[in-house]
PDB file of N, H, CA, C and O in Angstrom:
ATOM      1  N   MET A   1     -18.805 -14.637  18.547  1.00  0.00           N
ATOM      2  CA  MET A   1     -19.602 -14.441  17.269  1.00  0.00           C
ATOM      3  C   MET A   1     -18.783 -13.950  16.058  1.00  0.00           C
ATOM      4  O   MET A   1     -17.765 -13.264  16.152  1.00  0.00           O
ATOM      5  N   GLY A   2     -19.254 -14.310  15.095  1.00  0.00           N
ATOM      6  H   GLY A   2     -20.082 -14.866  15.019  1.00  0.00           H
ATOM      7  CA  GLY A   2     -18.369 -13.992  13.616  1.00  0.00           C
ATOM      8  C   GLY A   2     -19.399 -14.394  12.488  1.00  0.00           C
ATOM      9  O   GLY A   2     -20.608 -14.587  12.618  1.00  0.00           O
ATOM     10  N   PHE A   3     -18.716 -14.462  11.487  1.00  0.00           N
ATOM     11  H   PHE A   3     -17.734 -14.305  11.382  1.00  0.00           H
ATOM     12  CA  PHE A   3     -19.294 -14.737  10.094  1.00  0.00           C
ATOM     13  C   PHE A   3     -18.487 -15.861   9.409  1.00  0.00           C
ATOM     14  O   PHE A   3     -17.367 -16.164   9.821  1.00  0.00           O
ATOM     15  N   LYS A   4     -19.076 -16.483   8.347  1.00  0.00           N
ATOM     16  H   LYS A   4     -19.986 -16.237   8.013  1.00  0.00           H
ATOM     17  CA  LYS A   4     -18.601 -17.549   7.764  1.00  0.00           C
ATOM     18  C   LYS A   4     -18.525 -16.896   6.061  1.00  0.00           C
ATOM     19  O   LYS A   4     -19.451 -16.410   5.412  1.00  0.00           O
ATOM     20  N   GLU A   5     -17.064 -17.097   5.648  1.00  0.00           N
ATOM     21  H   GLU A   5     -16.312 -17.493   6.175  1.00  0.00           H
ATOM     22  CA  GLU A   5     -16.626 -16.679   4.379  1.00  0.00           C
ATOM     23  C   GLU A   5     -16.296 -17.881   3.674  1.00  0.00           C
ATOM     24  O   GLU A   5     -15.807 -18.787   4.349  1.00  0.00           O
ATOM     25  N   TRP A   6     -16.459 -18.057   2.510  1.00  0.00           N
ATOM     26  H   TRP A   6     -16.856 -17.321   1.962  1.00  0.00           H
ATOM     27  CA  TRP A   6     -15.927 -19.278   1.632  1.00  0.00           C
ATOM     28  C   TRP A   6     -14.976 -18.694   0.969  1.00  0.00           C
ATOM     29  O   TRP A   6     -14.992 -17.529   0.570  1.00  0.00           O
ATOM     30  N   SER A   7     -13.951 -19.639   0.806  1.00  0.00           N
ATOM     31  H   SER A   7     -13.937 -20.585   1.130  1.00  0.00           H
ATOM     32  CA  SER A   7     -12.590 -19.387   0.107  1.00  0.00           C
ATOM     33  C   SER A   7     -12.014 -20.675  -0.663  1.00  0.00           C
ATOM     34  O   SER A   7     -12.163 -21.808  -0.206  1.00  0.00           O
ATOM     35  N   GLY A   8     -11.357 -20.415  -1.849  1.00  0.00           N
ATOM     36  H   GLY A   8     -11.237 -19.495  -2.221  1.00  0.00           H
ATOM     37  CA  GLY A   8     -10.930 -21.523  -2.589  1.00  0.00           C
ATOM     38  C   GLY A   8     -11.199 -21.483  -4.031  1.00  0.00           C
ATOM     39  O   GLY A   8     -11.780 -20.490  -4.469  1.00  0.00           O
ATOM     40  N   PRO A   9     -10.903 -22.300  -4.719  1.00  0.00           N
ATOM     41  CA  PRO A   9     -11.346 -22.496  -6.146  1.00  0.00           C
ATOM     42  C   PRO A   9     -12.851 -22.786  -6.298  1.00  0.00           C
ATOM     43  O   PRO A   9     -13.379 -23.422  -5.386  1.00  0.00           O
ATOM     44  N   LYS A  10     -13.598 -22.400  -7.331  1.00  0.00           N
ATOM     45  H   LYS A  10     -13.169 -21.883  -8.073  1.00  0.00           H
ATOM     46  CA  LYS A  10     -14.785 -22.825  -7.468  1.00  0.00           C
ATOM     47  C   LYS A  10     -14.916 -24.269  -7.693  1.00  0.00           C
ATOM     48  O   LYS A  10     -14.204 -24.923  -8.454  1.00  0.00           O
ATOM     49  N   GLY A  11     -16.022 -24.783  -6.865  1.00  0.00           N
ATOM     50  H   GLY A  11     -16.601 -24.251  -6.246  1.00  0.00           H
ATOM     51  CA  GLY A  11     -16.296 -26.265  -6.902  1.00  0.00           C
ATOM     52  C   GLY A  11     -15.612 -26.841  -5.676  1.00  0.00           C
ATOM     53  O   GLY A  11     -15.975 -27.944  -5.268  1.00  0.00           O
ATOM     54  N   LYS A  12     -14.582 -26.126  -5.020  1.00  0.00           N
ATOM     55  H   LYS A  12     -14.287 -25.230  -5.351  1.00  0.00           H
ATOM     56  CA  LYS A  12     -13.848 -26.827  -4.031  1.00  0.00           C
ATOM     57  C   LYS A  12     -13.792 -25.676  -2.887  1.00  0.00           C
ATOM     58  O   LYS A  12     -12.795 -25.588  -2.170  1.00  0.00           O
ATOM     59  N   ARG A  13     -14.719 -24.938  -2.764  1.00  0.00           N
ATOM     60  H   ARG A  13     -15.529 -25.009  -3.347  1.00  0.00           H
ATOM     61  CA  ARG A  13     -14.525 -23.626  -1.730  1.00  0.00           C
ATOM     62  C   ARG A  13     -14.829 -24.376  -0.368  1.00  0.00           C
ATOM     63  O   ARG A  13     -15.574 -25.356  -0.354  1.00  0.00           O
ATOM     64  N   GLN A  14     -14.256 -23.905   0.721  1.00  0.00           N
ATOM     65  H   GLN A  14     -13.651 -23.109   0.710  1.00  0.00           H
ATOM     66  CA  GLN A  14     -14.233 -24.087   2.103  1.00  0.00           C
ATOM     67  C   GLN A  14     -14.677 -23.238   2.601  1.00  0.00           C
ATOM     68  O   GLN A  14     -14.516 -22.110   2.135  1.00  0.00           O
ATOM     69  N   PRO A  15     -15.441 -23.466   3.795  1.00  0.00           N
ATOM     70  CA  PRO A  15     -15.912 -22.226   4.654  1.00  0.00           C
ATOM     71  C   PRO A  15     -14.813 -21.874   5.843  1.00  0.00           C
ATOM     72  O   PRO A  15     -14.163 -22.712   6.468  1.00  0.00           O
ATOM     73  N   ARG A  16     -14.769 -20.694   5.977  1.00  0.00           N
ATOM     74  H   ARG A  16     -15.297 -20.014   5.470  1.00  0.00           H
ATOM     75  CA  ARG A  16     -13.713 -20.204   6.976  1.00  0.00           C
ATOM     76  C   ARG A  16     -14.532 -19.261   7.854  1.00  0.00           C
ATOM     77  O   ARG A  16     -15.331 -18.442   7.401  1.00  0.00           O
ATOM     78  N   PHE A  17     -14.253 -19.454   9.211  1.00  0.00           N
ATOM     79  H   PHE A  17     -13.603 -20.119   9.579  1.00  0.00           H
ATOM     80  CA  PHE A  17     -15.121 -18.633  10.237  1.00  0.00           C
ATOM     81  C   PHE A  17     -14.285 -17.503  10.565  1.00  0.00           C
ATOM     82  O   PHE A  17     -13.104 -17.689  10.857  1.00  0.00           O
ATOM     83  N   ILE A  18     -14.824 -16.279  10.540  1.00  0.00           N
ATOM     84  H   ILE A  18     -15.783 -16.128  10.302  1.00  0.00           H
ATOM     85  CA  ILE A  18     -13.985 -15.126  10.822  1.00  0.00           C
ATOM     86  C   ILE A  18     -14.762 -14.517  12.029  1.00  0.00           C
ATOM     87  O   ILE A  18     -15.991 -14.470  12.097  1.00  0.00           O
ATOM     88  N   ARG A  19     -13.936 -14.078  12.926  1.00  0.00           N
ATOM     89  H   ARG A  19     -12.938 -14.116  12.871  1.00  0.00           H
ATOM     90  CA  ARG A  19     -14.388 -13.541  14.209  1.00  0.00           C
ATOM     91  C   ARG A  19     -13.280 -12.592  14.759  1.00  0.00           C
ATOM     92  O   ARG A  19     -12.094 -12.767  14.479  1.00  0.00           O
ATOM     93  N   HIS A  20     -13.726 -11.575  15.559  1.00  0.00           N
ATOM     94  H   HIS A  20     -14.689 -11.433  15.787  1.00  0.00           H
ATOM     95  CA  HIS A  20     -12.790 -10.708  16.194  1.00  0.00           C
ATOM     96  C   HIS A  20     -12.550 -11.125  17.596  1.00  0.00           C
ATOM     97  O   HIS A  20     -13.386 -11.226  18.494  1.00  0.00           O
ATOM     98  N   PRO A  21     -11.120 -11.379  17.646  1.00  0.00           N
ATOM     99  CA  PRO A  21     -10.747 -12.183  19.125  1.00  0.00           C
ATOM    100  C   PRO A  21     -11.258 -11.402  20.355  1.00  0.00           C
ATOM    101  O   PRO A  21     -11.485 -12.044  21.380  1.00  0.00           O
ATOM    102  N   SER A  22     -11.461 -10.044  20.335  1.00  0.00           N
ATOM    103  H   SER A  22     -11.276  -9.522  19.503  1.00  0.00           H
ATOM    104  CA  SER A  22     -11.664  -9.371  21.285  1.00  0.00           C
ATOM    105  C   SER A  22     -13.367  -8.808  21.483  1.00  0.00           C
ATOM    106  O   SER A  22     -13.802  -8.109  22.398  1.00  0.00           O
ATOM    107  N   ALA A  23     -14.008  -9.291  20.476  1.00  0.00           N
ATOM    108  H   ALA A  23     -13.655  -9.859  19.733  1.00  0.00           H
ATOM    109  CA  ALA A  23     -15.335  -8.663  20.338  1.00  0.00           C
ATOM    110  C   ALA A  23     -16.269  -9.763  20.382  1.00  0.00           C
ATOM    111  O   ALA A  23     -16.539 -10.351  19.336  1.00  0.00           O
ATOM    112  N   PRO A  24     -16.848 -10.142  21.599  1.00  0.00           N
ATOM    113  CA  PRO A  24     -17.762 -11.242  21.669  1.00  0.00           C
ATOM    114  C   PRO A  24     -19.139 -11.311  20.938  1.00  0.00           C
ATOM    115  O   PRO A  24     -19.898 -12.278  20.876  1.00  0.00           O
ATOM    116  N   LEU A  25     -19.305  -9.941  20.346  1.00  0.00           N
ATOM    117  H   LEU A  25     -18.688  -9.156  20.397  1.00  0.00           H
ATOM    118  CA  LEU A  25     -20.670  -9.722  19.511  1.00  0.00           C
ATOM    119  C   LEU A  25     -20.275  -8.881  18.400  1.00  0.00           C
ATOM    120  O   LEU A  25     -19.635  -7.842  18.565  1.00  0.00           O
ATOM    121  N   LEU A  26     -20.685  -9.357  17.161  1.00  0.00           N
ATOM    122  H   LEU A  26     -21.206 -10.201  17.027  1.00  0.00           H
ATOM    123  CA  LEU A  26     -20.442  -8.379  15.919  1.00  0.00           C
ATOM    124  C   LEU A  26     -21.879  -7.995  15.753  1.00  0.00           C
ATOM    125  O   LEU A  26     -22.844  -8.747  15.896  1.00  0.00           O
ATOM    126  N   VAL A  27     -21.900  -6.581  15.395  1.00  0.00           N
ATOM    127  H   VAL A  27     -21.117  -5.970  15.278  1.00  0.00           H
ATOM    128  CA  VAL A  27     -23.207  -6.076  14.818  1.00  0.00           C
ATOM    129  C   VAL A  27     -23.071  -5.578  13.400  1.00  0.00           C
ATOM    130  O   VAL A  27     -22.307  -4.644  13.155  1.00  0.00           O
ATOM    131  N   PHE A  28     -23.659  -6.062  12.621  1.00  0.00           N
ATOM    132  H   PHE A  28     -24.279  -6.821  12.820  1.00  0.00           H
ATOM    133  CA  PHE A  28     -23.658  -5.805  11.162  1.00  0.00           C
ATOM    134  C   PHE A  28     -24.617  -4.964  10.659  1.00  0.00           C
ATOM    135  O   PHE A  28     -25.794  -5.029  11.017  1.00  0.00           O
ATOM    136  N   VAL A  29     -24.190  -4.161   9.837  1.00  0.00           N
ATOM    137  H   VAL A  29     -23.235  -4.108   9.546  1.00  0.00           H
ATOM    138  CA  VAL A  29     -25.082  -3.102   9.269  1.00  0.00           C
ATOM    139  C   VAL A  29     -25.984  -3.725   8.139  1.00  0.00           C
ATOM    140  O   VAL A  29     -25.482  -4.474   7.301  1.00  0.00           O
ATOM    141  N   GLY A  30     -27.217  -3.431   8.130  1.00  0.00           N
ATOM    142  H   GLY A  30     -27.625  -2.822   8.811  1.00  0.00           H
ATOM    143  CA  GLY A  30     -28.059  -4.156   7.157  1.00  0.00           C
ATOM    144  C   GLY A  30     -29.322  -3.168   6.659  1.00  0.00           C
ATOM    145  O   GLY A  30     -29.480  -2.053   7.155  1.00  0.00           O
ATOM    146  N   LEU A  31     -30.072  -3.631   5.773  1.00  0.00           N
ATOM    147  H   LEU A  31     -29.944  -4.537   5.370  1.00  0.00           H
ATOM    148  CA  LEU A  31     -30.988  -3.124   5.168  1.00  0.00           C
ATOM    149  C   LEU A  31     -32.167  -3.938   5.156  1.00  0.00           C
ATOM    150  O   LEU A  31     -32.011  -5.047   4.643  1.00  0.00           O
ATOM    151  N   TRP A  32     -33.495  -3.618   5.666  1.00  0.00           N
ATOM    152  H   TRP A  32     -33.622  -2.718   6.082  1.00  0.00           H
ATOM    153  CA  TRP A  32     -34.667  -4.537   5.679  1.00  0.00           C
ATOM    154  C   TRP A  32     -35.719  -3.875   5.139  1.00  0.00           C
ATOM    155  O   TRP A  32     -35.912  -2.683   5.378  1.00  0.00           O
ATOM    156  N   ALA A  33     -36.491  -4.587   4.367  1.00  0.00           N
ATOM    157  H   ALA A  33     -36.335  -5.556   4.173  1.00  0.00           H
ATOM    158  CA  ALA A  33     -37.746  -3.889   3.716  1.00  0.00           C
ATOM    159  C   ALA A  33     -39.008  -4.946   3.709  1.00  0.00           C
ATOM    160  O   ALA A  33     -38.849  -6.167   3.700  1.00  0.00           O
ATOM    161  N   SER A  34     -40.105  -4.380   3.715  1.00  0.00           N
ATOM    162  H   SER A  34     -40.234  -3.388   3.723  1.00  0.00           H
ATOM    163  CA  SER A  34     -41.238  -5.270   3.731  1.00  0.00           C
ATOM    164  C   SER A  34     -42.265  -4.508   2.826  1.00  0.00           C
ATOM    165  O   SER A  34     -42.555  -3.324   2.996  1.00  0.00           O
ATOM    166  N   ALA A  35     -42.779  -5.305   1.854  1.00  0.00           N
ATOM    167  H   ALA A  35     -42.543  -6.266   1.715  1.00  0.00           H
ATOM    168  CA  ALA A  35     -43.718  -4.792   0.847  1.00  0.00           C
ATOM    169  C   ALA A  35     -44.680  -6.040   0.530  1.00  0.00           C
ATOM    170  O   ALA A  35     -44.519  -7.205   0.893  1.00  0.00           O
ATOM    171  N   MET A  36     -45.813  -5.448  -0.309  1.00  0.00           N
ATOM    172  H   MET A  36     -45.943  -4.502  -0.604  1.00  0.00           H
ATOM    173  CA  MET A  36     -46.801  -6.475  -0.606  1.00  0.00           C
ATOM    174  C   MET A  36     -46.594  -6.813  -2.052  1.00  0.00           C
ATOM    175  O   MET A  36     -46.433  -5.931  -2.895  1.00  0.00           O
ATOM    176  N   LYS A  37     -46.597  -7.960  -2.308  1.00  0.00           N
ATOM    177  H   LYS A  37     -46.727  -8.677  -1.624  1.00  0.00           H
ATOM    178  CA  LYS A  37     -46.437  -8.417  -3.863  1.00  0.00           C
ATOM    179  C   LYS A  37     -47.699  -9.586  -4.067  1.00  0.00           C
ATOM    180  O   LYS A  37     -47.791 -10.642  -3.442  1.00  0.00           O
ATOM    181  N   ASP A  38     -48.585  -9.106  -5.068  1.00  0.00           N
ATOM    182  H   ASP A  38     -48.511  -8.248  -5.576  1.00  0.00           H
ATOM    183  CA  ASP A  38     -49.668 -10.016  -5.319  1.00  0.00           C
ATOM    184  C   ASP A  38     -50.468 -10.312  -4.340  1.00  0.00           C
ATOM    185  O   ASP A  38     -51.117 -11.357  -4.370  1.00  0.00           O
ATOM    186  N   GLY A  39     -50.548  -9.469  -3.350  1.00  0.00           N
ATOM    187  H   GLY A  39     -50.021  -8.619  -3.325  1.00  0.00           H
ATOM    188  CA  GLY A  39     -51.530  -9.404  -2.017  1.00  0.00           C
ATOM    189  C   GLY A  39     -50.863 -10.321  -1.093  1.00  0.00           C
ATOM    190  O   GLY A  39     -51.625 -10.780  -0.242  1.00  0.00           O
ATOM    191  N   ASP A  40     -49.529 -10.752  -1.022  1.00  0.00           N
ATOM    192  H   ASP A  40     -48.910 -10.380  -1.713  1.00  0.00           H
ATOM    193  CA  ASP A  40     -48.666 -11.328  -0.065  1.00  0.00           C
ATOM    194  C   ASP A  40     -47.680 -10.619   0.367  1.00  0.00           C
ATOM    195  O   ASP A  40     -47.008 -10.027  -0.478  1.00  0.00           O
ATOM    196  N   PRO A  41     -47.332 -10.494   1.792  1.00  0.00           N
ATOM    197  CA  PRO A  41     -46.154  -9.753   2.168  1.00  0.00           C
ATOM    198  C   PRO A  41     -44.793 -10.475   1.916  1.00  0.00           C
ATOM    199  O   PRO A  41     -44.612 -11.673   2.133  1.00  0.00           O
ATOM    200  N   VAL A  42     -43.861  -9.611   1.434  1.00  0.00           N
ATOM    201  H   VAL A  42     -44.008  -8.637   1.257  1.00  0.00           H
ATOM    202  CA  VAL A  42     -42.634 -10.047   1.098  1.00  0.00           C
ATOM    203  C   VAL A  42     -41.655  -9.146   1.949  1.00  0.00           C
ATOM    204  O   VAL A  42     -41.745  -7.919   1.996  1.00  0.00           O
ATOM    205  N   THR A  43     -40.759  -9.858   2.580  1.00  0.00           N
ATOM    206  H   THR A  43     -40.686 -10.855   2.542  1.00  0.00           H
ATOM    207  CA  THR A  43     -39.787  -9.301   3.622  1.00  0.00           C
ATOM    208  C   THR A  43     -38.420  -9.571   2.825  1.00  0.00           C
ATOM    209  O   THR A  43     -38.299 -10.610   2.177  1.00  0.00           O
ATOM    210  N   SER A  44     -37.437  -8.655   2.882  1.00  0.00           N
ATOM    211  H   SER A  44     -37.536  -7.811   3.409  1.00  0.00           H
ATOM    212  CA  SER A  44     -36.179  -8.754   2.585  1.00  0.00           C
ATOM    213  C   SER A  44     -35.306  -8.222   3.336  1.00  0.00           C
ATOM    214  O   SER A  44     -35.656  -7.221   3.961  1.00  0.00           O
ATOM    215  N   PHE A  45     -33.893  -8.739   3.501  1.00  0.00           N
ATOM    216  H   PHE A  45     -33.609  -9.552   2.993  1.00  0.00           H
ATOM    217  CA  PHE A  45     -32.871  -8.392   4.308  1.00  0.00           C
ATOM    218  C   PHE A  45     -31.600  -8.261   3.310  1.00  0.00           C
ATOM    219  O   PHE A  45     -31.489  -8.999   2.331  1.00  0.00           O
ATOM    220  N   THR A  46     -30.827  -7.448   3.576  1.00  0.00           N
ATOM    221  H   THR A  46     -30.917  -6.848   4.371  1.00  0.00           H
ATOM    222  CA  THR A  46     -29.507  -7.612   3.065  1.00  0.00           C
ATOM    223  C   THR A  46     -28.340  -6.764   3.837  1.00  0.00           C
ATOM    224  O   THR A  46     -28.465  -5.594   4.197  1.00  0.00           O
ATOM    225  N   ILE A  47     -27.149  -7.603   4.027  1.00  0.00           N
ATOM    226  H   ILE A  47     -27.047  -8.554   3.734  1.00  0.00           H
ATOM    227  CA  ILE A  47     -26.046  -7.132   4.964  1.00  0.00           C
ATOM    228  C   ILE A  47     -25.141  -6.175   4.092  1.00  0.00           C
ATOM    229  O   ILE A  47     -24.646  -6.653   3.071  1.00  0.00           O
ATOM    230  N   VAL A  48     -24.909  -4.956   4.397  1.00  0.00           N
ATOM    231  H   VAL A  48     -25.311  -4.569   5.227  1.00  0.00           H
ATOM    232  CA  VAL A  48     -24.131  -4.198   3.738  1.00  0.00           C
ATOM    233  C   VAL A  48     -22.768  -4.520   3.857  1.00  0.00           C
ATOM    234  O   VAL A  48     -22.278  -4.843   4.939  1.00  0.00           O
ATOM    235  N   THR A  49     -22.001  -4.439   2.612  1.00  0.00           N
ATOM    236  H   THR A  49     -22.399  -4.177   1.733  1.00  0.00           H
ATOM    237  CA  THR A  49     -20.402  -4.821   2.761  1.00  0.00           C
ATOM    238  C   THR A  49     -19.461  -3.726   2.330  1.00  0.00           C
ATOM    239  O   THR A  49     -19.941  -2.677   1.903  1.00  0.00           O
ATOM    240  N   CYS A  50     -18.204  -3.885   2.407  1.00  0.00           N
ATOM    241  H   CYS A  50     -17.814  -4.738   2.754  1.00  0.00           H
ATOM    242  CA  CYS A  50     -17.240  -2.949   2.250  1.00  0.00           C
ATOM    243  C   CYS A  50     -15.858  -3.910   1.857  1.00  0.00           C
ATOM    244  O   CYS A  50     -15.635  -5.115   1.974  1.00  0.00           O
ATOM    245  N   PRO A  51     -15.083  -2.804   1.352  1.00  0.00           N
ATOM    246  CA  PRO A  51     -13.704  -3.690   1.061  1.00  0.00           C
ATOM    247  C   PRO A  51     -13.201  -4.326   2.208  1.00  0.00           C
ATOM    248  O   PRO A  51     -13.396  -3.809   3.308  1.00  0.00           O
ATOM    249  N   ALA A  52     -12.498  -5.516   2.085  1.00  0.00           N
ATOM    250  H   ALA A  52     -12.339  -5.936   1.191  1.00  0.00           H
ATOM    251  CA  ALA A  52     -12.083  -6.191   3.089  1.00  0.00           C
ATOM    252  C   ALA A  52     -10.880  -5.529   4.007  1.00  0.00           C
ATOM    253  O   ALA A  52      -9.963  -4.911   3.467  1.00  0.00           O
ATOM    254  N   ASN A  53     -10.944  -5.681   5.227  1.00  0.00           N
ATOM    255  H   ASN A  53     -11.689  -6.183   5.667  1.00  0.00           H
ATOM    256  CA  ASN A  53      -9.818  -5.106   5.796  1.00  0.00           C
ATOM    257  C   ASN A  53      -8.546  -6.075   5.791  1.00  0.00           C
ATOM    258  O   ASN A  53      -8.650  -7.164   5.226  1.00  0.00           O
ATOM    259  N   ALA A  54      -7.318  -5.694   6.422  1.00  0.00           N
ATOM    260  H   ALA A  54      -7.234  -4.810   6.881  1.00  0.00           H
ATOM    261  CA  ALA A  54      -6.093  -6.444   6.220  1.00  0.00           C
ATOM    262  C   ALA A  54      -6.310  -8.048   6.702  1.00  0.00           C
ATOM    263  O   ALA A  54      -5.724  -8.936   6.084  1.00  0.00           O
ATOM    264  N   GLN A  55      -7.025  -8.303   7.631  1.00  0.00           N
ATOM    265  H   GLN A  55      -7.501  -7.581   8.133  1.00  0.00           H
ATOM    266  CA  GLN A  55      -7.122  -9.441   8.227  1.00  0.00           C
ATOM    267  C   GLN A  55      -8.208 -10.305   7.235  1.00  0.00           C
ATOM    268  O   GLN A  55      -7.950 -11.499   7.089  1.00  0.00           O
ATOM    269  N   VAL A  56      -9.287  -9.812   6.619  1.00  0.00           N
ATOM    270  H   VAL A  56      -9.497  -8.841   6.737  1.00  0.00           H
ATOM    271  CA  VAL A  56     -10.006 -10.653   5.861  1.00  0.00           C
ATOM    272  C   VAL A  56      -9.765 -10.734   4.388  1.00  0.00           C
ATOM    273  O   VAL A  56     -10.319 -11.547   3.647  1.00  0.00           O
ATOM    274  N   GLU A  57      -8.958  -9.894   4.044  1.00  0.00           N
ATOM    275  H   GLU A  57      -8.508  -9.234   4.646  1.00  0.00           H
ATOM    276  CA  GLU A  57      -8.527  -9.764   2.709  1.00  0.00           C
ATOM    277  C   GLU A  57      -7.873 -11.039   2.046  1.00  0.00           C
ATOM    278  O   GLU A  57      -8.186 -11.317   0.888  1.00  0.00           O
ATOM    279  N   PRO A  58      -7.075 -11.737   2.664  1.00  0.00           N
ATOM    280  CA  PRO A  58      -6.427 -12.951   2.420  1.00  0.00           C
ATOM    281  C   PRO A  58      -7.589 -13.951   2.000  1.00  0.00           C
ATOM    282  O   PRO A  58      -7.299 -14.787   1.145  1.00  0.00           O
ATOM    283  N   VAL A  59      -8.809 -13.944   2.494  1.00  0.00           N
ATOM    284  H   VAL A  59      -9.045 -13.264   3.189  1.00  0.00           H
ATOM    285  CA  VAL A  59      -9.705 -14.753   2.291  1.00  0.00           C
ATOM    286  C   VAL A  59     -10.897 -14.189   1.393  1.00  0.00           C
ATOM    287  O   VAL A  59     -11.558 -15.048   0.809  1.00  0.00           O
ATOM    288  N   HIS A  60     -11.198 -13.069   1.238  1.00  0.00           N
ATOM    289  H   HIS A  60     -10.661 -12.371   1.712  1.00  0.00           H
ATOM    290  CA  HIS A  60     -12.080 -12.549   0.506  1.00  0.00           C
ATOM    291  C   HIS A  60     -11.981 -11.104   0.039  1.00  0.00           C
ATOM    292  O   HIS A  60     -11.432 -10.477   0.945  1.00  0.00           O
ATOM    293  N   ASP A  61     -12.279 -10.292  -0.999  1.00  0.00           N
ATOM    294  H   ASP A  61     -12.725 -10.801  -1.735  1.00  0.00           H
ATOM    295  CA  ASP A  61     -12.116  -9.001  -1.058  1.00  0.00           C
ATOM    296  C   ASP A  61     -13.157  -8.178  -0.441  1.00  0.00           C
ATOM    297  O   ASP A  61     -12.898  -6.977  -0.365  1.00  0.00           O
ATOM    298  N   ARG A  62     -14.141  -8.529  -0.042  1.00  0.00           N
ATOM    299  H   ARG A  62     -14.351  -9.505  -0.104  1.00  0.00           H
ATOM    300  CA  ARG A  62     -15.168  -7.735   0.986  1.00  0.00           C
ATOM    301  C   ARG A  62     -15.484  -8.307   2.135  1.00  0.00           C
ATOM    302  O   ARG A  62     -14.958  -9.386   2.407  1.00  0.00           O
ATOM    303  N   MET A  63     -16.320  -7.757   2.957  1.00  0.00           N
ATOM    304  H   MET A  63     -16.748  -6.880   2.737  1.00  0.00           H
ATOM    305  CA  MET A  63     -16.679  -8.175   4.097  1.00  0.00           C
ATOM    306  C   MET A  63     -17.844  -7.486   4.558  1.00  0.00           C
ATOM    307  O   MET A  63     -18.123  -6.448   3.958  1.00  0.00           O
ATOM    308  N   PRO A  64     -18.677  -7.893   5.621  1.00  0.00           N
ATOM    309  CA  PRO A  64     -19.524  -7.131   6.191  1.00  0.00           C
ATOM    310  C   PRO A  64     -19.189  -5.788   6.866  1.00  0.00           C
ATOM    311  O   PRO A  64     -18.128  -5.723   7.487  1.00  0.00           O
ATOM    312  N   VAL A  65     -19.981  -4.724   6.804  1.00  0.00           N
ATOM    313  H   VAL A  65     -20.843  -4.776   6.299  1.00  0.00           H
ATOM    314  CA  VAL A  65     -19.816  -3.653   7.470  1.00  0.00           C
ATOM    315  C   VAL A  65     -20.184  -3.860   9.086  1.00  0.00           C
ATOM    316  O   VAL A  65     -21.282  -4.376   9.295  1.00  0.00           O
ATOM    317  N   THR A  66     -19.555  -3.587   9.992  1.00  0.00           N
ATOM    318  H   THR A  66     -18.663  -3.168   9.822  1.00  0.00           H
ATOM    319  CA  THR A  66     -19.866  -3.813  11.473  1.00  0.00           C
ATOM    320  C   THR A  66     -19.675  -2.526  12.376  1.00  0.00           C
ATOM    321  O   THR A  66     -18.786  -1.692  12.203  1.00  0.00           O
ATOM    322  N   LEU A  67     -20.529  -2.496  13.249  1.00  0.00           N
ATOM    323  H   LEU A  67     -21.251  -3.173  13.390  1.00  0.00           H
ATOM    324  CA  LEU A  67     -20.439  -1.310  14.161  1.00  0.00           C
ATOM    325  C   LEU A  67     -19.607  -1.803  15.536  1.00  0.00           C
ATOM    326  O   LEU A  67     -19.697  -2.879  16.126  1.00  0.00           O
ATOM    327  N   SER A  68     -18.824  -0.716  15.816  1.00  0.00           N
ATOM    328  H   SER A  68     -18.751   0.158  15.336  1.00  0.00           H
ATOM    329  CA  SER A  68     -18.035  -1.140  17.040  1.00  0.00           C
ATOM    330  C   SER A  68     -18.885  -0.391  18.266  1.00  0.00           C
ATOM    331  O   SER A  68     -19.764   0.449  18.076  1.00  0.00           O
ATOM    332  N   GLU A  69     -18.500  -0.806  19.378  1.00  0.00           N
ATOM    333  H   GLU A  69     -17.785  -1.488  19.533  1.00  0.00           H
ATOM    334  CA  GLU A  69     -19.328  -0.306  20.669  1.00  0.00           C
ATOM    335  C   GLU A  69     -19.474   1.015  20.671  1.00  0.00           C
ATOM    336  O   GLU A  69     -20.626   1.436  20.775  1.00  0.00           O
ATOM    337  N   ASN A  70     -18.450   1.909  20.567  1.00  0.00           N
ATOM    338  H   ASN A  70     -17.514   1.567  20.483  1.00  0.00           H
ATOM    339  CA  ASN A  70     -18.909   3.431  20.690  1.00  0.00           C
ATOM    340  C   ASN A  70     -19.493   3.793  19.591  1.00  0.00           C
ATOM    341  O   ASN A  70     -19.939   4.933  19.720  1.00  0.00           O
ATOM    342  N   GLN A  71     -19.734   3.264  18.377  1.00  0.00           N
ATOM    343  H   GLN A  71     -19.372   2.337  18.272  1.00  0.00           H
ATOM    344  CA  GLN A  71     -20.571   3.653  17.231  1.00  0.00           C
ATOM    345  C   GLN A  71     -22.125   3.252  17.388  1.00  0.00           C
ATOM    346  O   GLN A  71     -22.969   3.706  16.616  1.00  0.00           O
ATOM    347  N   ARG A  72     -22.493   2.241  18.594  1.00  0.00           N
ATOM    348  H   ARG A  72     -21.807   1.872  19.222  1.00  0.00           H
ATOM    349  CA  ARG A  72     -23.819   2.062  18.850  1.00  0.00           C
ATOM    350  C   ARG A  72     -24.358   2.802  19.918  1.00  0.00           C
ATOM    351  O   ARG A  72     -25.449   2.427  20.347  1.00  0.00           O
ATOM    352  N   GLU A  73     -23.717   3.953  20.528  1.00  0.00           N
ATOM    353  H   GLU A  73     -22.830   4.258  20.179  1.00  0.00           H
ATOM    354  CA  GLU A  73     -24.350   4.662  21.369  1.00  0.00           C
ATOM    355  C   GLU A  73     -25.159   5.732  20.674  1.00  0.00           C
ATOM    356  O   GLU A  73     -25.840   6.518  21.334  1.00  0.00           O
TER     357      GLU A  73
END
């Protein structure tokens, strides 16, 4: 598993698939909210980002915050 990041000049960006070679599953940090608007339920979700690490930085300046196996315990 991994995530897609777009790189290149505007109008010609290409997708790049980024994954951790030794992690079969990535767990992203996110925020979820549910509210009512005009009587209708509205749900939103966002993925928390951080500055890119050395592997992702050549593609983009930020990346999703992920949890490692020992952080999930």
